[in-house]
mmCIF file of C-alpha atoms in Angstrom:
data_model
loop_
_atom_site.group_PDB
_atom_site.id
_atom_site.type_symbol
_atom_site.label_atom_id
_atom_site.label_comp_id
_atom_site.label_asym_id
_atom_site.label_seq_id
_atom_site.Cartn_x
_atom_site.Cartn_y
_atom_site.Cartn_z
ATOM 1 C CA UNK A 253 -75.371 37.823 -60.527
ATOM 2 C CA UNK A 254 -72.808 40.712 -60.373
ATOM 3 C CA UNK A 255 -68.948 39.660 -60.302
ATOM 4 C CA UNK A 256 -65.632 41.952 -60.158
ATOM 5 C CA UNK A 257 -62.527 40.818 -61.484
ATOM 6 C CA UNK A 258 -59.384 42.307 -61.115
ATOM 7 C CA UNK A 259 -56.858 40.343 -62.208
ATOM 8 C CA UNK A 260 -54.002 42.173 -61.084
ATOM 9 C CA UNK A 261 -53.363 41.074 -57.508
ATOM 10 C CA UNK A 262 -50.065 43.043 -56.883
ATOM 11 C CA UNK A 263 -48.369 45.466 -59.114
ATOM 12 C CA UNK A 264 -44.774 46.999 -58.054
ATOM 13 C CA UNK A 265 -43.988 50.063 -60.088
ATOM 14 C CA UNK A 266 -40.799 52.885 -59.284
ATOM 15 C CA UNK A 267 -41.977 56.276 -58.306
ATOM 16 C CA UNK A 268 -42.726 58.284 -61.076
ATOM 17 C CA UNK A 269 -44.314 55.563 -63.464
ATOM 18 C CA UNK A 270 -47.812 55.574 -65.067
ATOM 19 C CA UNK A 271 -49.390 52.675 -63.953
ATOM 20 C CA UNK A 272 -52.929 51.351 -65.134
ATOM 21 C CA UNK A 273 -54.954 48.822 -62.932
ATOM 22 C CA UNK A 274 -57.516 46.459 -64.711
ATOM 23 C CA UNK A 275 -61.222 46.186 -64.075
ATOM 24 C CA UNK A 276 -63.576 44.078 -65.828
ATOM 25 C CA UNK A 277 -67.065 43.499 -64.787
ATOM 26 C CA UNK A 278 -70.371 40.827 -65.329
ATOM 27 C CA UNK A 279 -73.721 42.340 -65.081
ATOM 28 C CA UNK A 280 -77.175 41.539 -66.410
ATOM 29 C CA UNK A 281 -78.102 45.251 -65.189
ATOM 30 C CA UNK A 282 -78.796 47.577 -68.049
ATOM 31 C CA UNK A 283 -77.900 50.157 -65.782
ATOM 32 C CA UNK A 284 -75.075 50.453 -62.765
ATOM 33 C CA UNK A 285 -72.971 51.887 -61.119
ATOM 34 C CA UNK A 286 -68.790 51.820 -61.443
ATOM 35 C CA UNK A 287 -66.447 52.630 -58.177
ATOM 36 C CA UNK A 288 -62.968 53.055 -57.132
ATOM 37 C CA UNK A 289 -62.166 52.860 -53.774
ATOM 38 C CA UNK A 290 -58.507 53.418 -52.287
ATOM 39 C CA UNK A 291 -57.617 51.095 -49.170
ATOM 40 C CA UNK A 292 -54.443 52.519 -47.297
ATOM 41 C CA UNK A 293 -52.348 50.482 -44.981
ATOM 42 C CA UNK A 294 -54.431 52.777 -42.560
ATOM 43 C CA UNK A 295 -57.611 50.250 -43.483
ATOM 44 C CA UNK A 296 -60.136 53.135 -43.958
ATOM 45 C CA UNK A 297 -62.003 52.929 -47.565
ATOM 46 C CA UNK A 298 -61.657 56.378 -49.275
ATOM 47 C CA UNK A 299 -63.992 56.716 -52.107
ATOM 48 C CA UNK A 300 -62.279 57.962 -55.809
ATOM 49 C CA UNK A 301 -64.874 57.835 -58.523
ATOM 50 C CA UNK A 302 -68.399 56.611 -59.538
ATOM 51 C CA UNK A 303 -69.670 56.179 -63.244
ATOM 52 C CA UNK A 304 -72.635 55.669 -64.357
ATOM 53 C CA UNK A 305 -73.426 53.051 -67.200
ATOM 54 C CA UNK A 306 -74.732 55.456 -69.539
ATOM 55 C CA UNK A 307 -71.756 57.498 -69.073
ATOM 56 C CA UNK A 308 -68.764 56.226 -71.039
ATOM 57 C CA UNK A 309 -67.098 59.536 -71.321
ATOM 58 C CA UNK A 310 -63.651 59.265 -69.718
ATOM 59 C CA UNK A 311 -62.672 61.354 -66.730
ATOM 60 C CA UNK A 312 -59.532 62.525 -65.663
ATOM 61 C CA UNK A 313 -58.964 64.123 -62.161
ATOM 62 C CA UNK A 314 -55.387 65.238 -61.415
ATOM 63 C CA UNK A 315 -53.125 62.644 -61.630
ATOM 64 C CA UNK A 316 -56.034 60.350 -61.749
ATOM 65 C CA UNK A 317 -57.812 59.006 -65.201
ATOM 66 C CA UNK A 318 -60.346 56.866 -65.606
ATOM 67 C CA UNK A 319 -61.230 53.914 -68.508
ATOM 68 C CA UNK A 320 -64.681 52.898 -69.131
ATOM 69 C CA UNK A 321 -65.517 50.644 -72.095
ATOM 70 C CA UNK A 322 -68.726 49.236 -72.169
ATOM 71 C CA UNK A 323 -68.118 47.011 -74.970
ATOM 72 C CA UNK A 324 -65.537 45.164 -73.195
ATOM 73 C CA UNK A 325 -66.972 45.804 -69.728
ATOM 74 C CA UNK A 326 -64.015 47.455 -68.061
ATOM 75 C CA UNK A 327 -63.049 50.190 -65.797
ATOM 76 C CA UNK A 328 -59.431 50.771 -65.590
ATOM 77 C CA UNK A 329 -57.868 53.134 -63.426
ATOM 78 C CA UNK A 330 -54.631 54.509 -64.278
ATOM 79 C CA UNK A 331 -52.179 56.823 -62.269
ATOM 80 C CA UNK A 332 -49.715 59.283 -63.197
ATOM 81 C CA UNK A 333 -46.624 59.860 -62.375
ATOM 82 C CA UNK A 334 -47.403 57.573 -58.912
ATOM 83 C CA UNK A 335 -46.046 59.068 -56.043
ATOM 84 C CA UNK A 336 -45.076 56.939 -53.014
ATOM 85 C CA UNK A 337 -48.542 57.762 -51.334
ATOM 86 C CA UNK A 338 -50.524 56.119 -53.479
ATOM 87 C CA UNK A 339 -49.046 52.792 -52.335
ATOM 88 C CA UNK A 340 -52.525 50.906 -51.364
ATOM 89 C CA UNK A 341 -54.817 48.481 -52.407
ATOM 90 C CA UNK A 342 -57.808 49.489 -54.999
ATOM 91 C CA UNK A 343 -61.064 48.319 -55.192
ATOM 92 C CA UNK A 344 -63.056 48.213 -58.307
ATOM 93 C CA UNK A 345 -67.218 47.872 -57.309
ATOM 94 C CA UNK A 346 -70.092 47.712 -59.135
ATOM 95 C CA UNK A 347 -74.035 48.230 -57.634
ATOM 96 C CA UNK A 348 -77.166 47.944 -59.829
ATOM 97 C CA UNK A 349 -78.777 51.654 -60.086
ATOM 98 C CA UNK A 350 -82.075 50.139 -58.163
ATOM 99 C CA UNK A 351 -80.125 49.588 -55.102
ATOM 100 C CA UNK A 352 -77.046 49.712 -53.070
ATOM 101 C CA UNK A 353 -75.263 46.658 -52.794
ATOM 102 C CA UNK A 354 -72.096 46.944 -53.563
ATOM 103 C CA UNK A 355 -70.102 44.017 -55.451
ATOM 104 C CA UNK A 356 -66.095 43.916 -54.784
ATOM 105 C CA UNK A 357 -63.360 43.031 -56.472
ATOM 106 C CA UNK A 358 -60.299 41.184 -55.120
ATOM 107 C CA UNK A 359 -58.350 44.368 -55.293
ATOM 108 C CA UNK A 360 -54.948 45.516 -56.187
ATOM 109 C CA UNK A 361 -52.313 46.391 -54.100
ATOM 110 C CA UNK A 362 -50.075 48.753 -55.585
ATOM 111 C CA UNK A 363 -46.504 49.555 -54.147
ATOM 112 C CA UNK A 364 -44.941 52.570 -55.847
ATOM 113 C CA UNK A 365 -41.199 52.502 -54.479
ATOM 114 C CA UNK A 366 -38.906 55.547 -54.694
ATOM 115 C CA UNK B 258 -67.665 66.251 -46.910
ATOM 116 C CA UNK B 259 -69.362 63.252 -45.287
ATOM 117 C CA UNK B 260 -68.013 61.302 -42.675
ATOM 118 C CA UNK B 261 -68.368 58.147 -41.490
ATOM 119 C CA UNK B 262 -66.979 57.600 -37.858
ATOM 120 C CA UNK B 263 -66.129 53.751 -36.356
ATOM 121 C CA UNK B 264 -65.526 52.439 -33.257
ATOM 122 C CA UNK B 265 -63.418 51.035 -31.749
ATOM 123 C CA UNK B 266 -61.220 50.948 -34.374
ATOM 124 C CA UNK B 267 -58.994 48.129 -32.798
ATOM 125 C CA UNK B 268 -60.472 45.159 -29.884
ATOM 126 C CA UNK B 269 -58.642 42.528 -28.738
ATOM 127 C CA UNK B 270 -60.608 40.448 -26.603
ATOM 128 C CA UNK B 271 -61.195 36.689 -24.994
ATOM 129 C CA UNK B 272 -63.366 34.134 -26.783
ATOM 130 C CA UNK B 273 -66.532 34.211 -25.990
ATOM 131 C CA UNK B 274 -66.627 37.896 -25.335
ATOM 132 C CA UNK B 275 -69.533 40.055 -27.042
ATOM 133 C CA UNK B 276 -67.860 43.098 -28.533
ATOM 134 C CA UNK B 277 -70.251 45.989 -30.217
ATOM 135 C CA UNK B 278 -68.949 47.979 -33.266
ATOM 136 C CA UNK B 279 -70.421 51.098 -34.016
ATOM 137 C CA UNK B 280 -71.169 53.256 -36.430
ATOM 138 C CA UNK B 281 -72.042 57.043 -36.764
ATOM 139 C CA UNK B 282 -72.577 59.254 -39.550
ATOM 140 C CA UNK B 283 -71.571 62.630 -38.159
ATOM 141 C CA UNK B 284 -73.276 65.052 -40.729
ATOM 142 C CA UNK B 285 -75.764 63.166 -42.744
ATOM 143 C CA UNK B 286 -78.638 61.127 -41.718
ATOM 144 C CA UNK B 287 -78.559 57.773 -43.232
ATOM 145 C CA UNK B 288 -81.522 55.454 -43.463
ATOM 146 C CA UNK B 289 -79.268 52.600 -44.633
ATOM 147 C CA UNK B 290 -75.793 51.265 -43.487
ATOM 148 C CA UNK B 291 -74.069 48.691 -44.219
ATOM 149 C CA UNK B 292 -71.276 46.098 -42.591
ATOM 150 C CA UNK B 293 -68.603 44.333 -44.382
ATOM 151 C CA UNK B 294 -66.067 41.938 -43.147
ATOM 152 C CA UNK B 295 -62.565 41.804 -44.826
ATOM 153 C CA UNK B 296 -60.242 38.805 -44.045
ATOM 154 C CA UNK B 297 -56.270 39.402 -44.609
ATOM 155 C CA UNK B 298 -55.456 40.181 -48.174
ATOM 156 C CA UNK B 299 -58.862 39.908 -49.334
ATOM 157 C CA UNK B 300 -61.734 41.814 -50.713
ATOM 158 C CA UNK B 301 -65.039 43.273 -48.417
ATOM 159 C CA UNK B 302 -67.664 40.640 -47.863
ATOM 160 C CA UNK B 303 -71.248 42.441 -47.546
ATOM 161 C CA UNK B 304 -72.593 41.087 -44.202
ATOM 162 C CA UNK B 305 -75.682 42.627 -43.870
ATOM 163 C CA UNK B 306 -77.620 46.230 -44.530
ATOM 164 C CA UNK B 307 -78.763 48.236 -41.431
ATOM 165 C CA UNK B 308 -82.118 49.720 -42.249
ATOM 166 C CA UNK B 309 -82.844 52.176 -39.552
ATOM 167 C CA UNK B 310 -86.261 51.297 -37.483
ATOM 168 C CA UNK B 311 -86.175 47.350 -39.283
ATOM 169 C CA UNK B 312 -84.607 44.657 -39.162
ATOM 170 C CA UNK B 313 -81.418 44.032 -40.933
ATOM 171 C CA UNK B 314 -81.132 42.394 -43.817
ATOM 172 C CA UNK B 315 -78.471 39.352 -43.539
ATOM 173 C CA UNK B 316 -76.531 38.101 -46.542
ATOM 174 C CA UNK B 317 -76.824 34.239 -47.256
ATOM 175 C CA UNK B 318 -74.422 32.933 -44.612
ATOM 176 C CA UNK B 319 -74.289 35.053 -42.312
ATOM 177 C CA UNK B 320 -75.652 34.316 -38.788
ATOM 178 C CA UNK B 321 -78.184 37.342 -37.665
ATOM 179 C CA UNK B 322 -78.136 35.322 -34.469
ATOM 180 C CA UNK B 323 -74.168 35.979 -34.096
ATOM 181 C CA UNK B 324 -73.896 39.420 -36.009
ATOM 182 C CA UNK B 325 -76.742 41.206 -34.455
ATOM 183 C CA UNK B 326 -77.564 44.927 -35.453
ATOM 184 C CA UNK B 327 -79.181 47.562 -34.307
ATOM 185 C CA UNK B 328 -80.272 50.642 -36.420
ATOM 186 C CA UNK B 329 -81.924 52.746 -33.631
ATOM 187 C CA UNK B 330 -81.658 56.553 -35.151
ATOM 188 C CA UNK B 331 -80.752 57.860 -38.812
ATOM 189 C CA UNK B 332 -77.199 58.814 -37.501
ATOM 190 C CA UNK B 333 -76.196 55.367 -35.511
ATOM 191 C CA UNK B 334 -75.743 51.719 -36.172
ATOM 192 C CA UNK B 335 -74.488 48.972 -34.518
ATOM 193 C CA UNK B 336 -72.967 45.700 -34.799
ATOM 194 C CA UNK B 337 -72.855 43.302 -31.994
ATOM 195 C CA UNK B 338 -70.432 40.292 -32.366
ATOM 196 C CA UNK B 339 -71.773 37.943 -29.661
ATOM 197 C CA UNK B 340 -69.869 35.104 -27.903
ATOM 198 C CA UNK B 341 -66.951 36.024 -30.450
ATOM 199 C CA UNK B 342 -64.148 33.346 -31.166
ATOM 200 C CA UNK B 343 -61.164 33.067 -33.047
ATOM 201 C CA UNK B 344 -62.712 32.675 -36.704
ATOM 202 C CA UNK B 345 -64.698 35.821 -35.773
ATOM 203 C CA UNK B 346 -61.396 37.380 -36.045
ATOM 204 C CA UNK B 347 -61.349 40.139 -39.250
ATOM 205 C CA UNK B 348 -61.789 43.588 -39.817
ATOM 206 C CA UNK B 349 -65.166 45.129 -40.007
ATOM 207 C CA UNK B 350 -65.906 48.274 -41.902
ATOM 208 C CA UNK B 351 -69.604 49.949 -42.043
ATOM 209 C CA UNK B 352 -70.379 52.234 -44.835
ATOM 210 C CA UNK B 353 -73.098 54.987 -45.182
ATOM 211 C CA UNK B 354 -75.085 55.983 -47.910
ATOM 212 C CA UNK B 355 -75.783 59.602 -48.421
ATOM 213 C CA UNK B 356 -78.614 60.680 -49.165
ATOM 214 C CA UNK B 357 -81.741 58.257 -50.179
ATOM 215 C CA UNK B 358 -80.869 57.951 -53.933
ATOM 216 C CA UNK B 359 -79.784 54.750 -54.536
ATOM 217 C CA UNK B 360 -76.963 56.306 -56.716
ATOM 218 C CA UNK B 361 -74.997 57.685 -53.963
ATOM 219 C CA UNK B 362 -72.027 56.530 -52.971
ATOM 220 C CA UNK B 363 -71.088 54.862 -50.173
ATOM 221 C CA UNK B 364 -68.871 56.686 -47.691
ATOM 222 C CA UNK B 365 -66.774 54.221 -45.383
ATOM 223 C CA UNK B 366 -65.903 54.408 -41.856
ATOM 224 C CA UNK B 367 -62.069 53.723 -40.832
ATOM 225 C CA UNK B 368 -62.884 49.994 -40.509
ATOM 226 C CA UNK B 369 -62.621 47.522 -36.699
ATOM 227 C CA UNK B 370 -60.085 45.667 -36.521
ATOM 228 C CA UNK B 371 -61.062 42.665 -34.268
ATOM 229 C CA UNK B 372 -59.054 39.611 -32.340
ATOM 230 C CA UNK B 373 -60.336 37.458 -30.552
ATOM 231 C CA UNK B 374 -57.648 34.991 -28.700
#
């Protein structure tokens, strides 16, 4: 069975601030998939990142970076210098590489106040 | 990029009204969709993956008899809430996969948000 933990329900940070949101993940997979998906108010999904298990190189795009440890099994996701706009809730996800299902986490919602 | 259209994105309707959700990729052809159901303040629950020309594959708990879909073309899917009631009340998002590589993302559509009085 796949699970998705984010233990961070809501985090409240001033405009400005780094902020990093936790993801740690269960998987008898040797191989899967990673995601971040951003949830506006809006409600539409907008897809950030996938990383592939074997990959464990970090990636950084703009004010975006990205965590992944295998030996702890996590996949943080840190912003910075948040901006207002990226008030939302996150989604960490996880899918074996054999098919598509996608396993959520409870998500995060993030409120980055001026 | 790819795009995932929904609609309606917002029905309010009486109980026991069937309402149909549906969902278009507009520039990919996609042999597999899939519907989620997200309650207030929580995460997406898979409901079921939309196979286009087969049957849908239900997750355990979900009624196929209440959530019915239809995958007719590689560009359409469907999601028919039948005799819908209060608890059916949530917001429904398909997603799309691009491509037939099971390591494509999934590309979401803007999500239904449905109540039922």
């Amino acid at each position: 069975a796949q699970k998705v933990t984010q233990a961070q329900t809501e985090i409240s940070v001033v405009e400005k601030e780094d902020v990093t949101l936790d993801c740690v993940y269960e998987t008898r997979d040797t191989t899967y998939y990673l995601f971040w998906y951003k949830q506006p108010p809006s409600g539409e999904l907008v897809f950030l990142i996938r990383r592939n298990s074997f990959d464990e190189q970090n990636e950084i795009s703009g004010r975006y970076s990205w965590n992944f440890q295998k030996s702890t099994s996590s996949f943080n996701f840190t912003i910075t210098a948040s901006q207002v706009v990226d008030s939302a809730v996150y989604f960490c996800a996880l899918s074996p590489a054999t098919g598509s299902r996608l396993t959520f986490g409870e998500g995060t919602q993030l409120t980055v106040n001026p | 990029g790819a795009v995932v259209s929904q609609h309606p994105s917002r029905v309010i309707c009486k109980s026991g009204t069937s309402v149909k959700i549906e969902c278009r990729s507009l520039d990919f052809q996609a042999t597999t969709m899939f519907w989620y159901r997200q309650f207030p303040k929580q995460s997406l629950m898979l409901m079921a993956t939309s196979n286009e020309g087969s049957k849908a594959t239900y997750e355990q708990g979900v009624e196929k008899d209440k959530f019915l879909i239809n995958h007719a073309s590689l560009t359409l899917s469907t999601l028919t809430v039948t005799s819908a009631h209060p608890e059916d009340s949530s917001f429904y998002i398909c997603s799309a996969r691009l491509g037939r590589g099971s390591n494509q993302p999934q590309h979401f559509g803007d999500g239904t948000r449905l109540s039922i009085l």
